[in-house]
GROMACS .gro file of C-alpha atoms in nm:
model
  171
    1UNK     CA    1   9.173  -3.357   2.663
    2UNK     CA    2   9.253  -3.233   2.316
    3UNK     CA    3   9.339  -3.584   2.188
    4UNK     CA    4   9.016  -3.746   2.300
    5UNK     CA    5   8.805  -3.464   2.176
    6UNK     CA    6   8.978  -3.435   1.832
    7UNK     CA    7   8.973  -3.815   1.799
    8UNK     CA    8   8.593  -3.830   1.859
    9UNK     CA    9   8.514  -3.554   1.609
   10UNK     CA   10   8.745  -3.664   1.339
   11UNK     CA   11   8.610  -4.020   1.349
   12UNK     CA   12   8.255  -3.937   1.398
   13UNK     CA   13   8.253  -4.131   1.715
   14UNK     CA   14   8.050  -4.109   2.029
   15UNK     CA   15   8.326  -4.042   2.270
   16UNK     CA   16   8.679  -4.152   2.370
   17UNK     CA   17   8.915  -4.199   2.665
   18UNK     CA   18   9.283  -4.194   2.724
   19UNK     CA   19   9.441  -4.437   2.972
   20UNK     CA   20   9.802  -4.387   3.075
   21UNK     CA   21  10.018  -4.656   3.242
   22UNK     CA   22  10.102  -4.541   3.598
   23UNK     CA   23  10.449  -4.666   3.643
   24UNK     CA   24  10.411  -4.683   4.008
   25UNK     CA   25  10.101  -4.903   4.030
   26UNK     CA   26  10.129  -5.085   3.682
   27UNK     CA   27   9.777  -4.970   3.594
   28UNK     CA   28   9.636  -4.807   3.296
   29UNK     CA   29   9.458  -4.513   3.466
   30UNK     CA   30   9.202  -4.276   3.309
   31UNK     CA   31   9.376  -3.953   3.207
   32UNK     CA   32   9.115  -3.791   2.975
   33UNK     CA   33   8.776  -3.855   2.845
   34UNK     CA   34   8.532  -3.699   2.614
   35UNK     CA   35   8.158  -3.724   2.590
   36UNK     CA   36   8.110  -4.013   2.829
   37UNK     CA   37   7.906  -3.996   3.153
   38UNK     CA   38   8.061  -3.984   3.492
   39UNK     CA   39   7.879  -4.310   3.597
   40UNK     CA   40   8.039  -4.494   3.296
   41UNK     CA   41   8.391  -4.357   3.364
   42UNK     CA   42   8.381  -4.417   3.748
   43UNK     CA   43   8.457  -4.794   3.673
   44UNK     CA   44   8.825  -4.749   3.780
   45UNK     CA   45   9.158  -4.859   3.619
   46UNK     CA   46   9.200  -5.152   3.388
   47UNK     CA   47   9.365  -5.405   3.592
   48UNK     CA   48   9.454  -5.689   3.352
   49UNK     CA   49   9.754  -5.492   3.213
   50UNK     CA   50   9.953  -5.795   3.106
   51UNK     CA   51   9.674  -5.932   2.890
   52UNK     CA   52   9.624  -5.592   2.737
   53UNK     CA   53   9.988  -5.543   2.675
   54UNK     CA   54  10.018  -5.887   2.502
   55UNK     CA   55   9.705  -5.822   2.289
   56UNK     CA   56   9.804  -5.481   2.190
   57UNK     CA   57  10.152  -5.572   2.072
   58UNK     CA   58   9.994  -5.794   1.793
   59UNK     CA   59   9.808  -5.497   1.635
   60UNK     CA   60   9.817  -5.127   1.670
   61UNK     CA   61   9.445  -5.069   1.616
   62UNK     CA   62   9.201  -5.334   1.746
   63UNK     CA   63   8.823  -5.327   1.660
   64UNK     CA   64   8.591  -5.460   1.918
   65UNK     CA   65   8.280  -5.517   1.725
   66UNK     CA   66   8.109  -5.736   1.985
   67UNK     CA   67   8.146  -5.569   2.334
   68UNK     CA   68   7.969  -5.854   2.509
   69UNK     CA   69   8.222  -6.131   2.392
   70UNK     CA   70   8.555  -5.976   2.399
   71UNK     CA   71   8.784  -6.017   2.706
   72UNK     CA   72   8.949  -5.672   2.657
   73UNK     CA   73   8.609  -5.511   2.726
   74UNK     CA   74   8.531  -5.493   3.091
   75UNK     CA   75   8.177  -5.349   3.125
   76UNK     CA   76   7.953  -5.445   2.839
   77UNK     CA   77   7.620  -5.383   3.014
   78UNK     CA   78   7.724  -5.029   3.134
   79UNK     CA   79   7.852  -4.960   2.789
   80UNK     CA   80   7.535  -5.063   2.624
   81UNK     CA   81   7.348  -4.834   2.863
   82UNK     CA   82   7.581  -4.567   2.764
   83UNK     CA   83   7.492  -4.612   2.393
   84UNK     CA   84   7.813  -4.788   2.299
   85UNK     CA   85   7.810  -5.063   2.037
   86UNK     CA   86   8.161  -5.082   1.905
   87UNK     CA   87   8.516  -4.977   2.029
   88UNK     CA   88   8.846  -4.902   1.855
   89UNK     CA   89   9.151  -4.948   2.073
   90UNK     CA   90   9.496  -4.812   1.977
   91UNK     CA   91   9.800  -4.874   2.199
   92UNK     CA   92  10.029  -4.583   2.277
   93UNK     CA   93  10.377  -4.740   2.262
   94UNK     CA   94  10.723  -4.596   2.277
   95UNK     CA   95  11.019  -4.827   2.208
   96UNK     CA   96  10.815  -5.145   2.257
   97UNK     CA   97  10.678  -5.034   2.586
   98UNK     CA   98  10.305  -4.970   2.644
   99UNK     CA   99  10.255  -4.598   2.762
  100UNK     CA  100   9.880  -4.616   2.741
  101UNK     CA  101   9.573  -4.684   2.544
  102UNK     CA  102   9.338  -4.463   2.337
  103UNK     CA  103   8.994  -4.618   2.328
  104UNK     CA  104   8.733  -4.465   2.073
  105UNK     CA  105   8.370  -4.553   2.136
  106UNK     CA  106   8.095  -4.575   1.864
  107UNK     CA  107   7.718  -4.578   1.891
  108UNK     CA  108   7.694  -4.826   1.584
  109UNK     CA  109   7.916  -5.099   1.441
  110UNK     CA  110   8.066  -4.971   1.121
  111UNK     CA  111   8.360  -5.036   0.893
  112UNK     CA  112   8.691  -4.877   0.986
  113UNK     CA  113   8.895  -4.759   0.683
  114UNK     CA  114   9.262  -4.760   0.631
  115UNK     CA  115   9.289  -4.395   0.650
  116UNK     CA  116   9.106  -4.395   0.981
  117UNK     CA  117   9.350  -4.657   1.107
  118UNK     CA  118   9.654  -4.478   1.002
  119UNK     CA  119   9.517  -4.151   1.156
  120UNK     CA  120   9.476  -4.336   1.490
  121UNK     CA  121   9.819  -4.489   1.473
  122UNK     CA  122   9.984  -4.144   1.398
  123UNK     CA  123   9.790  -3.997   1.695
  124UNK     CA  124   9.877  -4.267   1.915
  125UNK     CA  125  10.251  -4.232   1.822
  126UNK     CA  126  10.238  -3.861   1.895
  127UNK     CA  127  10.067  -3.916   2.235
  128UNK     CA  128  10.314  -4.184   2.338
  129UNK     CA  129  10.605  -3.937   2.244
  130UNK     CA  130  10.442  -3.660   2.452
  131UNK     CA  131  10.407  -3.906   2.752
  132UNK     CA  132  10.764  -4.008   2.724
  133UNK     CA  133  10.887  -3.670   2.704
  134UNK     CA  134  10.686  -3.564   3.009
  135UNK     CA  135  10.819  -3.853   3.203
  136UNK     CA  136  11.179  -3.755   3.123
  137UNK     CA  137  11.122  -3.380   3.210
  138UNK     CA  138  10.966  -3.508   3.547
  139UNK     CA  139  11.269  -3.735   3.604
  140UNK     CA  140  11.503  -3.446   3.533
  141UNK     CA  141  11.306  -3.215   3.777
  142UNK     CA  142  11.350  -3.485   4.033
  143UNK     CA  143  11.715  -3.515   3.983
  144UNK     CA  144  11.766  -3.145   3.986
  145UNK     CA  145  11.578  -3.093   4.305
  146UNK     CA  146  11.777  -3.384   4.474
  147UNK     CA  147  12.107  -3.209   4.361
  148UNK     CA  148  11.990  -2.881   4.482
  149UNK     CA  149  11.904  -3.030   4.831
  150UNK     CA  150  12.241  -3.196   4.841
  151UNK     CA  151  12.416  -2.875   4.740
  152UNK     CA  152  12.243  -2.691   5.014
  153UNK     CA  153  12.318  -2.945   5.267
  154UNK     CA  154  12.689  -2.925   5.177
  155UNK     CA  155  12.669  -2.549   5.179
  156UNK     CA  156  12.499  -2.560   5.543
  157UNK     CA  157  12.771  -2.784   5.656
  158UNK     CA  158  13.033  -2.564   5.531
  159UNK     CA  159  12.876  -2.258   5.703
  160UNK     CA  160  12.864  -2.448   6.009
  161UNK     CA  161  13.231  -2.570   5.996
  162UNK     CA  162  13.328  -2.196   5.921
  163UNK     CA  163  13.134  -2.071   6.228
  164UNK     CA  164  13.309  -2.324   6.443
  165UNK     CA  165  13.644  -2.225   6.302
  166UNK     CA  166  13.573  -1.869   6.389
  167UNK     CA  167  13.463  -1.944   6.755
  168UNK     CA  168  13.783  -2.169   6.802
  169UNK     CA  169  14.008  -1.888   6.695
  170UNK     CA  170  13.882  -1.634   6.917
  171UNK     CA  171  14.112  -1.419   7.160
   0.00000   0.00000   0.00000
């Protein structure tokens, strides 16, 4: 939430969204949004991940000045009703893997400075690192939980065997 809010304010944009790649479904799902209507946001996940991945590997910041004639933009009519005229997309990538996309919406077509592009790339890099770190932490939690369950199972079997041993050595 903080990323989309600050990116919108820093760039004087209309709004922003952050889509993170769901590793289970392989779709870029909406994770955070700022200053966009629920009607616009209810469009669902981006399903053309392969197309998006290929396009975003070519450039870290993509400017979509014509939302009606760009295959990366899925809902031009709805965007126009929302007051969107231009979009900046930045890939969130970590070790050549797409982790997500930060999309900034503008109410008018305008020039994008090198300083703004550099800001977006830095922001996207930090987001990608945070996403990767979170995934690693979750993976470690899952491993720890499984180990704890296995340990408890071994301990329960040991207690059971000890109980049987005590019953068998009775008077």
